[in-house]
């Protein structure tokens, strides 16, 4: 690996909490960079706050505001003399205004430029940009649609079913599947009003609904000029369009090289700097359709780290420091198979969050096991944030060995005090379709006997 002589960061502000804050903190330590962190009242005793070199409280009556108040976070970065801010995922990670404010203050945002975030945050624009770069997209509208007549004549052209999605969308909010023309009127109104209240932007668009699809995504790293990819992750086991199990690799070497070249071209076409994930749906014929780019580190980046051996968070920080890509595409070699189970504090029957104090908390270890968590005995799992308690990963030389190792690891995990998804994951690891790799995004709906 090349090490370029650039001005290294001395101190970085982590503008996040939970497992990802700890994940980033560890890498800053490894790199000899001081870790500063902001925190709200609920997190004042959390591990990342206790381990940080310096912690900066931002107390707000609404706990989310501690991590969402742009001016307060910018002030923290200035008061603490930070060279850069790492946003993690969620909160301000995809907020172009936040990135712009940091740019104005001369503080580096560890991620892409604000105009790239603005472009990619708009699904209509992102689709058009990636189509122009040669990526395959589902047939659909290239402009916002507000009339049911226009929508239904478009649907006649591309064929039913279609899906209406918010241009500013995220988290699967507002999406409506339409099977015939007379459903458009109501579905359009519903999607527009959900989009307006969730994102403050009522623009929606229509695209072909891909039936029996799988979710496959590519990990990319760009330095603003060039981009490389780290292969794919398979993330079709989802609840309410949110991932529960992620694994990789999934594709043949040929397909990986083909789609990988396209995503790199896509990233280079927008001058992408930092880590990105290009999400696709793959239909039953094996054809790919670009969905969106997530311009940040993702929860499941860990799967890719286990099968490539690269610390992606470190690479993201290094390109933010101004280094060129320190490795080439040929350096990225996939070895073995990795699976990640998200151990959410949730009820396994209905996925309702289960906050509370952890009385007992023991995580597994051993060869091929990784567990990223901020949880510990006595930890009070708050109800106001994401319910992710731990990410449990197993690596093996092949998928079968990784699954066996995951079963052992799940059996060794002890969490008492809150409900959690370990029983569900344990059942998935024994389920026939899962074992056969016969999995689409409808997996949880089609296997609801596993819940409960
Ligand atoms: P969001 O940004 O709201 O998460 P995405 O565009 O990434 O939205 O889609 C999230 C999920 O919604 C996908 O993983 C898939 O399950 C479903 N989805 C989105 N677009 C389509 C489509 N055209 N056909 C079928 N399912 C879709």
mmCIF file of N, CA, C and O in Angstrom, residues 261-349:
data_model
loop_
_atom_site.group_PDB
_atom_site.id
_atom_site.type_symbol
_atom_site.label_atom_id
_atom_site.label_comp_id
_atom_site.label_asym_id
_atom_site.label_seq_id
_atom_site.Cartn_x
_atom_site.Cartn_y
_atom_site.Cartn_z
ATOM 1 N N UNK A 261 -16.815 -2.449 -12.956
ATOM 2 C CA UNK A 261 -16.276 -1.429 -13.871
ATOM 3 C C UNK A 261 -17.306 -0.313 -14.062
ATOM 4 O O UNK A 261 -16.954 0.878 -14.129
ATOM 5 N N UNK A 262 -18.579 -0.683 -14.119
ATOM 6 C CA UNK A 262 -19.625 0.328 -14.312
ATOM 7 C C UNK A 262 -19.729 1.264 -13.100
ATOM 8 O O UNK A 262 -19.853 2.481 -13.257
ATOM 9 N N UNK A 263 -19.702 0.688 -11.886
ATOM 10 C CA UNK A 263 -19.857 1.561 -10.710
ATOM 11 C C UNK A 263 -18.645 2.496 -10.567
ATOM 12 O O UNK A 263 -18.798 3.655 -10.165
ATOM 13 N N UNK A 264 -17.473 2.005 -10.931
ATOM 14 C CA UNK A 264 -16.291 2.886 -10.869
ATOM 15 C C UNK A 264 -16.445 4.035 -11.867
ATOM 16 O O UNK A 264 -16.140 5.191 -11.545
ATOM 17 N N UNK A 265 -16.941 3.702 -13.074
ATOM 18 C CA UNK A 265 -17.166 4.758 -14.072
ATOM 19 C C UNK A 265 -18.197 5.755 -13.542
ATOM 20 O O UNK A 265 -18.043 6.975 -13.704
ATOM 21 N N UNK A 266 -19.237 5.240 -12.889
ATOM 22 C CA UNK A 266 -20.278 6.108 -12.316
ATOM 23 C C UNK A 266 -19.695 7.036 -11.264
ATOM 24 O O UNK A 266 -19.970 8.240 -11.243
ATOM 25 N N UNK A 267 -18.860 6.485 -10.367
ATOM 26 C CA UNK A 267 -18.258 7.295 -9.296
ATOM 27 C C UNK A 267 -17.315 8.345 -9.890
ATOM 28 O O UNK A 267 -17.318 9.511 -9.483
ATOM 29 N N UNK A 268 -16.532 7.931 -10.891
ATOM 30 C CA UNK A 268 -15.582 8.872 -11.495
ATOM 31 C C UNK A 268 -16.318 9.990 -12.229
ATOM 32 O O UNK A 268 -15.870 11.137 -12.252
ATOM 33 N N UNK A 269 -17.481 9.659 -12.817
ATOM 34 C CA UNK A 269 -18.218 10.665 -13.601
ATOM 35 C C UNK A 269 -18.701 11.830 -12.740
ATOM 36 O O UNK A 269 -18.956 12.914 -13.249
ATOM 37 N N UNK A 270 -18.858 11.606 -11.421
ATOM 38 C CA UNK A 270 -19.289 12.717 -10.556
ATOM 39 C C UNK A 270 -18.137 13.202 -9.657
ATOM 40 O O UNK A 270 -18.356 13.970 -8.720
ATOM 41 N N UNK A 271 -16.916 12.745 -9.922
ATOM 42 C CA UNK A 271 -15.755 13.169 -9.118
ATOM 43 C C UNK A 271 -15.879 12.738 -7.673
ATOM 44 O O UNK A 271 -15.579 13.491 -6.747
ATOM 45 N N UNK A 272 -16.306 11.499 -7.474
ATOM 46 C CA UNK A 272 -16.630 11.019 -6.130
ATOM 47 C C UNK A 272 -15.383 10.855 -5.255
ATOM 48 O O UNK A 272 -14.406 10.223 -5.653
ATOM 49 N N UNK A 273 -15.470 11.380 -4.016
ATOM 50 C CA UNK A 273 -14.369 11.241 -3.058
ATOM 51 C C UNK A 273 -14.902 10.595 -1.781
ATOM 52 O O UNK A 273 -15.832 11.114 -1.168
ATOM 53 N N UNK A 274 -14.312 9.477 -1.389
ATOM 54 C CA UNK A 274 -14.735 8.808 -0.150
ATOM 55 C C UNK A 274 -15.350 7.452 -0.435
ATOM 56 O O UNK A 274 -15.230 6.911 -1.537
ATOM 57 N N UNK A 275 -15.987 6.903 0.598
ATOM 58 C CA UNK A 275 -16.656 5.606 0.455
ATOM 59 C C UNK A 275 -18.058 5.821 -0.107
ATOM 60 O O UNK A 275 -18.733 6.786 0.252
ATOM 61 N N UNK A 276 -18.481 4.892 -0.968
ATOM 62 C CA UNK A 276 -19.854 4.955 -1.493
ATOM 63 C C UNK A 276 -20.358 3.541 -1.692
ATOM 64 O O UNK A 276 -19.571 2.617 -1.906
ATOM 65 N N UNK A 277 -21.667 3.396 -1.624
ATOM 66 C CA UNK A 277 -22.273 2.117 -1.961
ATOM 67 C C UNK A 277 -23.256 2.325 -3.105
ATOM 68 O O UNK A 277 -24.117 3.205 -3.021
ATOM 69 N N UNK A 278 -23.083 1.562 -4.155
ATOM 70 C CA UNK A 278 -24.002 1.600 -5.289
ATOM 71 C C UNK A 278 -24.975 0.439 -5.128
ATOM 72 O O UNK A 278 -24.566 -0.723 -5.144
ATOM 73 N N UNK A 279 -26.259 0.777 -4.950
ATOM 74 C CA UNK A 279 -27.259 -0.260 -4.716
ATOM 75 C C UNK A 279 -27.986 -0.622 -6.011
ATOM 76 O O UNK A 279 -28.338 0.264 -6.792
ATOM 77 N N UNK A 280 -28.222 -1.915 -6.169
ATOM 78 C CA UNK A 280 -28.915 -2.428 -7.357
ATOM 79 C C UNK A 280 -29.992 -3.428 -6.953
ATOM 80 O O UNK A 280 -29.886 -4.093 -5.926
ATOM 81 N N UNK A 281 -30.985 -3.562 -7.830
ATOM 82 C CA UNK A 281 -31.851 -4.737 -7.766
ATOM 83 C C UNK A 281 -31.395 -5.647 -8.901
ATOM 84 O O UNK A 281 -30.988 -5.180 -9.967
ATOM 85 N N UNK A 282 -31.476 -6.943 -8.648
ATOM 86 C CA UNK A 282 -31.093 -7.926 -9.661
ATOM 87 C C UNK A 282 -32.309 -8.813 -9.863
ATOM 88 O O UNK A 282 -32.821 -9.387 -8.887
ATOM 89 N N UNK A 283 -32.815 -8.903 -11.107
ATOM 90 C CA UNK A 283 -34.040 -9.680 -11.320
ATOM 91 C C UNK A 283 -33.724 -11.163 -11.513
ATOM 92 O O UNK A 283 -32.554 -11.570 -11.488
ATOM 93 N N UNK A 284 -34.788 -11.958 -11.716
ATOM 94 C CA UNK A 284 -34.577 -13.411 -11.768
ATOM 95 C C UNK A 284 -33.782 -13.836 -13.000
ATOM 96 O O UNK A 284 -33.256 -14.951 -13.059
ATOM 97 N N UNK A 285 -33.659 -12.950 -14.013
ATOM 98 C CA UNK A 285 -32.786 -13.269 -15.153
ATOM 99 C C UNK A 285 -31.332 -12.909 -14.880
ATOM 100 O O UNK A 285 -30.466 -13.132 -15.728
ATOM 101 N N UNK A 286 -31.084 -12.295 -13.729
ATOM 102 C CA UNK A 286 -29.710 -11.886 -13.425
ATOM 103 C C UNK A 286 -29.391 -10.485 -13.924
ATOM 104 O O UNK A 286 -28.247 -10.045 -13.855
ATOM 105 N N UNK A 287 -30.415 -9.759 -14.454
ATOM 106 C CA UNK A 287 -30.164 -8.388 -14.931
ATOM 107 C C UNK A 287 -30.152 -7.411 -13.759
ATOM 108 O O UNK A 287 -30.917 -7.564 -12.801
ATOM 109 N N UNK A 288 -29.283 -6.384 -13.868
ATOM 110 C CA UNK A 288 -29.102 -5.403 -12.797
ATOM 111 C C UNK A 288 -29.817 -4.091 -13.107
ATOM 112 O O UNK A 288 -29.838 -3.650 -14.252
ATOM 113 N N UNK A 289 -30.361 -3.468 -12.059
ATOM 114 C CA UNK A 289 -30.994 -2.155 -12.192
ATOM 115 C C UNK A 289 -30.485 -1.276 -11.067
ATOM 116 O O UNK A 289 -30.667 -1.602 -9.887
ATOM 117 N N UNK A 290 -29.856 -0.156 -11.432
ATOM 118 C CA UNK A 290 -29.333 0.784 -10.435
ATOM 119 C C UNK A 290 -30.473 1.366 -9.606
ATOM 120 O O UNK A 290 -31.487 1.794 -10.148
ATOM 121 N N UNK A 291 -30.305 1.385 -8.279
ATOM 122 C CA UNK A 291 -31.303 1.994 -7.396
ATOM 123 C C UNK A 291 -30.849 3.360 -6.894
ATOM 124 O O UNK A 291 -31.512 4.354 -7.085
ATOM 125 N N UNK A 292 -29.712 3.365 -6.193
ATOM 126 C CA UNK A 292 -29.224 4.636 -5.636
ATOM 127 C C UNK A 292 -27.787 4.479 -5.170
ATOM 128 O O UNK A 292 -27.273 3.371 -5.062
ATOM 129 N N UNK A 293 -27.161 5.645 -4.882
ATOM 130 C CA UNK A 293 -25.820 5.645 -4.293
ATOM 131 C C UNK A 293 -25.957 6.135 -2.858
ATOM 132 O O UNK A 293 -26.555 7.178 -2.615
ATOM 133 N N UNK A 294 -25.419 5.383 -1.914
ATOM 134 C CA UNK A 294 -25.354 5.864 -0.535
ATOM 135 C C UNK A 294 -23.970 6.477 -0.330
ATOM 136 O O UNK A 294 -22.969 5.766 -0.342
ATOM 137 N N UNK A 295 -23.909 7.798 -0.150
ATOM 138 C CA UNK A 295 -22.616 8.505 -0.164
ATOM 139 C C UNK A 295 -21.945 8.558 1.205
ATOM 140 O O UNK A 295 -21.663 9.624 1.714
ATOM 141 N N UNK A 296 -21.672 7.403 1.791
ATOM 142 C CA UNK A 296 -21.166 7.357 3.179
ATOM 143 C C UNK A 296 -20.749 5.931 3.502
ATOM 144 O O UNK A 296 -21.005 5.025 2.721
ATOM 145 N N UNK A 297 -20.169 5.766 4.693
ATOM 146 C CA UNK A 297 -19.878 4.412 5.168
ATOM 147 C C UNK A 297 -21.228 3.759 5.494
ATOM 148 O O UNK A 297 -22.161 4.420 5.944
ATOM 149 N N UNK A 298 -21.341 2.462 5.212
ATOM 150 C CA UNK A 298 -22.607 1.791 5.504
ATOM 151 C C UNK A 298 -22.476 0.815 6.655
ATOM 152 O O UNK A 298 -21.384 0.315 6.937
ATOM 153 N N UNK A 299 -23.601 0.513 7.286
ATOM 154 C CA UNK A 299 -23.623 -0.418 8.417
ATOM 155 C C UNK A 299 -22.869 -1.706 8.051
ATOM 156 O O UNK A 299 -22.098 -2.237 8.833
ATOM 157 N N UNK A 300 -23.090 -2.193 6.829
ATOM 158 C CA UNK A 300 -22.573 -3.506 6.430
ATOM 159 C C UNK A 300 -21.200 -3.456 5.750
ATOM 160 O O UNK A 300 -20.781 -4.431 5.140
ATOM 161 N N UNK A 301 -20.474 -2.318 5.864
ATOM 162 C CA UNK A 301 -19.133 -2.251 5.257
ATOM 163 C C UNK A 301 -18.226 -3.336 5.834
ATOM 164 O O UNK A 301 -17.269 -3.770 5.197
ATOM 165 N N UNK A 302 -18.543 -3.762 7.060
ATOM 166 C CA UNK A 302 -17.769 -4.772 7.777
ATOM 167 C C UNK A 302 -17.671 -6.104 7.010
ATOM 168 O O UNK A 302 -16.640 -6.767 7.072
ATOM 169 N N UNK A 303 -18.726 -6.470 6.294
ATOM 170 C CA UNK A 303 -18.706 -7.717 5.506
ATOM 171 C C UNK A 303 -17.561 -7.645 4.491
ATOM 172 O O UNK A 303 -16.758 -8.579 4.345
ATOM 173 N N UNK A 304 -17.464 -6.504 3.820
ATOM 174 C CA UNK A 304 -16.425 -6.313 2.805
ATOM 175 C C UNK A 304 -15.041 -6.304 3.440
ATOM 176 O O UNK A 304 -14.078 -6.819 2.865
ATOM 177 N N UNK A 305 -14.937 -5.740 4.641
ATOM 178 C CA UNK A 305 -13.633 -5.723 5.317
ATOM 179 C C UNK A 305 -13.153 -7.149 5.589
ATOM 180 O O UNK A 305 -11.970 -7.454 5.423
ATOM 181 N N UNK A 306 -14.063 -8.020 5.989
ATOM 182 C CA UNK A 306 -13.649 -9.400 6.303
ATOM 183 C C UNK A 306 -13.199 -10.161 5.062
ATOM 184 O O UNK A 306 -12.318 -11.002 5.139
ATOM 185 N N UNK A 307 -13.812 -9.895 3.922
ATOM 186 C CA UNK A 307 -13.443 -10.703 2.736
ATOM 187 C C UNK A 307 -12.366 -10.050 1.873
ATOM 188 O O UNK A 307 -11.818 -10.696 0.987
ATOM 189 N N UNK A 308 -12.048 -8.776 2.144
ATOM 190 C CA UNK A 308 -10.959 -8.159 1.377
ATOM 191 C C UNK A 308 -9.738 -7.868 2.250
ATOM 192 O O UNK A 308 -8.638 -7.673 1.722
ATOM 193 N N UNK A 309 -9.948 -7.789 3.576
ATOM 194 C CA UNK A 309 -8.821 -7.497 4.468
ATOM 195 C C UNK A 309 -8.467 -6.025 4.542
ATOM 196 O O UNK A 309 -7.484 -5.668 5.192
ATOM 197 N N UNK A 310 -9.239 -5.142 3.891
ATOM 198 C CA UNK A 310 -8.953 -3.704 3.969
ATOM 199 C C UNK A 310 -9.827 -3.014 5.005
ATOM 200 O O UNK A 310 -11.017 -3.338 5.118
ATOM 201 N N UNK A 311 -9.233 -2.068 5.727
ATOM 202 C CA UNK A 311 -9.971 -1.233 6.677
ATOM 203 C C UNK A 311 -10.586 -0.074 5.876
ATOM 204 O O UNK A 311 -9.909 0.901 5.539
ATOM 205 N N UNK A 312 -11.861 -0.192 5.553
ATOM 206 C CA UNK A 312 -12.503 0.783 4.669
ATOM 207 C C UNK A 312 -12.590 2.163 5.327
ATOM 208 O O UNK A 312 -12.460 3.182 4.644
ATOM 209 N N UNK A 313 -12.823 2.194 6.643
ATOM 210 C CA UNK A 313 -12.926 3.484 7.329
ATOM 211 C C UNK A 313 -11.587 4.218 7.219
ATOM 212 O O UNK A 313 -11.538 5.420 6.952
ATOM 213 N N UNK A 314 -10.492 3.472 7.368
ATOM 214 C CA UNK A 314 -9.161 4.091 7.230
ATOM 215 C C UNK A 314 -8.979 4.651 5.814
ATOM 216 O O UNK A 314 -8.522 5.783 5.635
ATOM 217 N N UNK A 315 -9.356 3.866 4.815
ATOM 218 C CA UNK A 315 -9.177 4.326 3.434
ATOM 219 C C UNK A 315 -10.000 5.588 3.167
ATOM 220 O O UNK A 315 -9.549 6.508 2.490
ATOM 221 N N UNK A 316 -11.214 5.631 3.739
ATOM 222 C CA UNK A 316 -12.073 6.816 3.578
ATOM 223 C C UNK A 316 -11.434 8.054 4.197
ATOM 224 O O UNK A 316 -11.493 9.153 3.646
ATOM 225 N N UNK A 317 -10.796 7.872 5.360
ATOM 226 C CA UNK A 317 -10.141 9.006 6.033
ATOM 227 C C UNK A 317 -8.916 9.450 5.223
ATOM 228 O O UNK A 317 -8.654 10.644 5.065
ATOM 229 N N UNK A 318 -8.205 8.473 4.666
ATOM 230 C CA UNK A 318 -6.990 8.831 3.926
ATOM 231 C C UNK A 318 -7.282 9.620 2.658
ATOM 232 O O UNK A 318 -6.574 10.586 2.339
ATOM 233 N N UNK A 319 -8.335 9.246 1.934
ATOM 234 C CA UNK A 319 -8.640 10.052 0.737
ATOM 235 C C UNK A 319 -9.156 11.437 1.156
ATOM 236 O O UNK A 319 -8.908 12.426 0.465
ATOM 237 N N UNK A 320 -9.830 11.503 2.310
ATOM 238 C CA UNK A 320 -10.298 12.811 2.791
ATOM 239 C C UNK A 320 -9.112 13.709 3.156
ATOM 240 O O UNK A 320 -9.180 14.931 3.042
ATOM 241 N N UNK A 321 -7.998 13.093 3.587
ATOM 242 C CA UNK A 321 -6.780 13.862 3.901
ATOM 243 C C UNK A 321 -6.104 14.391 2.651
ATOM 244 O O UNK A 321 -5.122 15.117 2.736
ATOM 245 N N UNK A 322 -6.569 13.921 1.492
ATOM 246 C CA UNK A 322 -5.999 14.405 0.238
ATOM 247 C C UNK A 322 -5.118 13.393 -0.473
ATOM 248 O O UNK A 322 -4.503 13.703 -1.487
ATOM 249 N N UNK A 323 -5.056 12.168 0.061
ATOM 250 C CA UNK A 323 -4.249 11.147 -0.617
ATOM 251 C C UNK A 323 -4.960 10.650 -1.870
ATOM 252 O O UNK A 323 -6.191 10.593 -1.909
ATOM 253 N N UNK A 324 -4.162 10.262 -2.863
ATOM 254 C CA UNK A 324 -4.716 9.524 -3.993
ATOM 255 C C UNK A 324 -5.050 8.119 -3.510
ATOM 256 O O UNK A 324 -4.556 7.692 -2.463
ATOM 257 N N UNK A 325 -5.823 7.373 -4.288
ATOM 258 C CA UNK A 325 -6.157 5.994 -3.909
ATOM 259 C C UNK A 325 -4.880 5.248 -3.569
ATOM 260 O O UNK A 325 -3.977 5.168 -4.399
ATOM 261 N N UNK A 326 -4.766 4.710 -2.349
ATOM 262 C CA UNK A 326 -3.505 4.068 -1.972
ATOM 263 C C UNK A 326 -3.346 2.647 -2.505
ATOM 264 O O UNK A 326 -2.273 2.066 -2.375
ATOM 265 N N UNK A 327 -4.395 2.077 -3.097
ATOM 266 C CA UNK A 327 -4.291 0.731 -3.671
ATOM 267 C C UNK A 327 -4.920 0.741 -5.069
ATOM 268 O O UNK A 327 -5.653 1.665 -5.416
ATOM 269 N N UNK A 328 -4.626 -0.293 -5.835
ATOM 270 C CA UNK A 328 -5.202 -0.387 -7.183
ATOM 271 C C UNK A 328 -6.292 -1.459 -7.175
ATOM 272 O O UNK A 328 -6.402 -2.249 -6.230
ATOM 273 N N UNK A 329 -7.041 -1.495 -8.258
ATOM 274 C CA UNK A 329 -8.106 -2.510 -8.365
ATOM 275 C C UNK A 329 -7.535 -3.921 -8.218
ATOM 276 O O UNK A 329 -8.151 -4.786 -7.590
ATOM 277 N N UNK A 330 -6.339 -4.135 -8.766
ATOM 278 C CA UNK A 330 -5.754 -5.486 -8.711
ATOM 279 C C UNK A 330 -5.373 -5.908 -7.292
ATOM 280 O O UNK A 330 -5.217 -7.095 -7.013
ATOM 281 N N UNK A 331 -5.199 -4.924 -6.401
ATOM 282 C CA UNK A 331 -4.869 -5.264 -5.012
ATOM 283 C C UNK A 331 -6.071 -5.856 -4.272
ATOM 284 O O UNK A 331 -5.926 -6.451 -3.205
ATOM 285 N N UNK A 332 -7.268 -5.621 -4.801
ATOM 286 C CA UNK A 332 -8.475 -6.076 -4.101
ATOM 287 C C UNK A 332 -8.785 -7.518 -4.518
ATOM 288 O O UNK A 332 -9.151 -7.783 -5.659
ATOM 289 N N UNK A 333 -8.578 -8.425 -3.582
ATOM 290 C CA UNK A 333 -8.815 -9.842 -3.855
ATOM 291 C C UNK A 333 -9.812 -10.351 -2.818
ATOM 292 O O UNK A 333 -9.648 -10.106 -1.622
ATOM 293 N N UNK A 334 -10.848 -11.023 -3.291
ATOM 294 C CA UNK A 334 -11.877 -11.522 -2.368
ATOM 295 C C UNK A 334 -11.455 -12.896 -1.859
ATOM 296 O O UNK A 334 -11.120 -13.785 -2.643
ATOM 297 N N UNK A 335 -11.507 -13.051 -0.545
ATOM 298 C CA UNK A 335 -11.096 -14.326 0.053
ATOM 299 C C UNK A 335 -12.183 -14.823 0.993
ATOM 300 O O UNK A 335 -12.546 -14.126 1.939
ATOM 301 N N UNK A 336 -12.736 -16.010 0.724
ATOM 302 C CA UNK A 336 -13.716 -16.624 1.614
ATOM 303 C C UNK A 336 -15.067 -15.941 1.533
ATOM 304 O O UNK A 336 -15.400 -15.275 0.543
ATOM 305 N N UNK A 337 -15.851 -16.128 2.602
ATOM 306 C CA UNK A 337 -17.228 -15.630 2.627
ATOM 307 C C UNK A 337 -17.501 -15.049 4.010
ATOM 308 O O UNK A 337 -17.023 -15.584 5.015
ATOM 309 N N UNK A 338 -18.260 -13.956 4.068
ATOM 310 C CA UNK A 338 -18.620 -13.363 5.369
ATOM 311 C C UNK A 338 -20.114 -13.097 5.429
ATOM 312 O O UNK A 338 -20.746 -12.775 4.418
ATOM 313 N N UNK A 339 -20.663 -13.251 6.629
ATOM 314 C CA UNK A 339 -22.095 -12.977 6.875
ATOM 315 C C UNK A 339 -22.191 -12.051 8.075
ATOM 316 O O UNK A 339 -21.434 -12.212 9.045
ATOM 317 N N UNK A 340 -23.106 -11.110 7.999
ATOM 318 C CA UNK A 340 -23.369 -10.241 9.150
ATOM 319 C C UNK A 340 -24.833 -10.340 9.561
ATOM 320 O O UNK A 340 -25.722 -10.248 8.719
ATOM 321 N N UNK A 341 -25.067 -10.520 10.861
ATOM 322 C CA UNK A 341 -26.429 -10.458 11.402
ATOM 323 C C UNK A 341 -26.534 -9.182 12.233
ATOM 324 O O UNK A 341 -25.676 -8.924 13.085
ATOM 325 N N UNK A 342 -27.575 -8.406 11.970
ATOM 326 C CA UNK A 342 -27.798 -7.205 12.788
ATOM 327 C C UNK A 342 -28.571 -7.619 14.037
ATOM 328 O O UNK A 342 -29.722 -8.065 13.937
ATOM 329 N N UNK A 343 -27.918 -7.495 15.179
ATOM 330 C CA UNK A 343 -28.571 -7.851 16.438
ATOM 331 C C UNK A 343 -29.294 -6.610 16.965
ATOM 332 O O UNK A 343 -28.756 -5.848 17.770
ATOM 333 N N UNK A 344 -30.491 -6.381 16.440
ATOM 334 C CA UNK A 344 -31.281 -5.222 16.872
ATOM 335 C C UNK A 344 -31.988 -5.541 18.179
ATOM 336 O O UNK A 344 -32.398 -6.683 18.397
ATOM 337 N N UNK A 345 -32.159 -4.506 19.019
ATOM 338 C CA UNK A 345 -32.989 -4.659 20.225
ATOM 339 C C UNK A 345 -34.432 -4.445 19.775
ATOM 340 O O UNK A 345 -34.933 -3.322 19.764
ATOM 341 N N UNK A 346 -35.053 -5.527 19.335
ATOM 342 C CA UNK A 346 -36.415 -5.471 18.793
ATOM 343 C C UNK A 346 -37.131 -6.766 19.130
ATOM 344 O O UNK A 346 -36.499 -7.808 19.300
ATOM 345 N N UNK A 347 -38.441 -6.672 19.136
ATOM 346 C CA UNK A 347 -39.288 -7.843 19.298
ATOM 347 C C UNK A 347 -39.239 -8.644 17.990
ATOM 348 O O UNK A 347 -39.448 -8.081 16.915
ATOM 349 N N UNK A 348 -38.979 -9.951 18.061
ATOM 350 C CA UNK A 348 -38.852 -10.739 16.817
ATOM 351 C C UNK A 348 -40.183 -10.994 16.122
ATOM 352 O O UNK A 348 -40.203 -11.491 15.000
ATOM 353 N N UNK A 349 -41.309 -10.711 16.786
ATOM 354 C CA UNK A 349 -42.577 -10.967 16.092
ATOM 355 C C UNK A 349 -42.966 -9.797 15.203
ATOM 356 O O UNK A 349 -43.544 -9.985 14.148
#
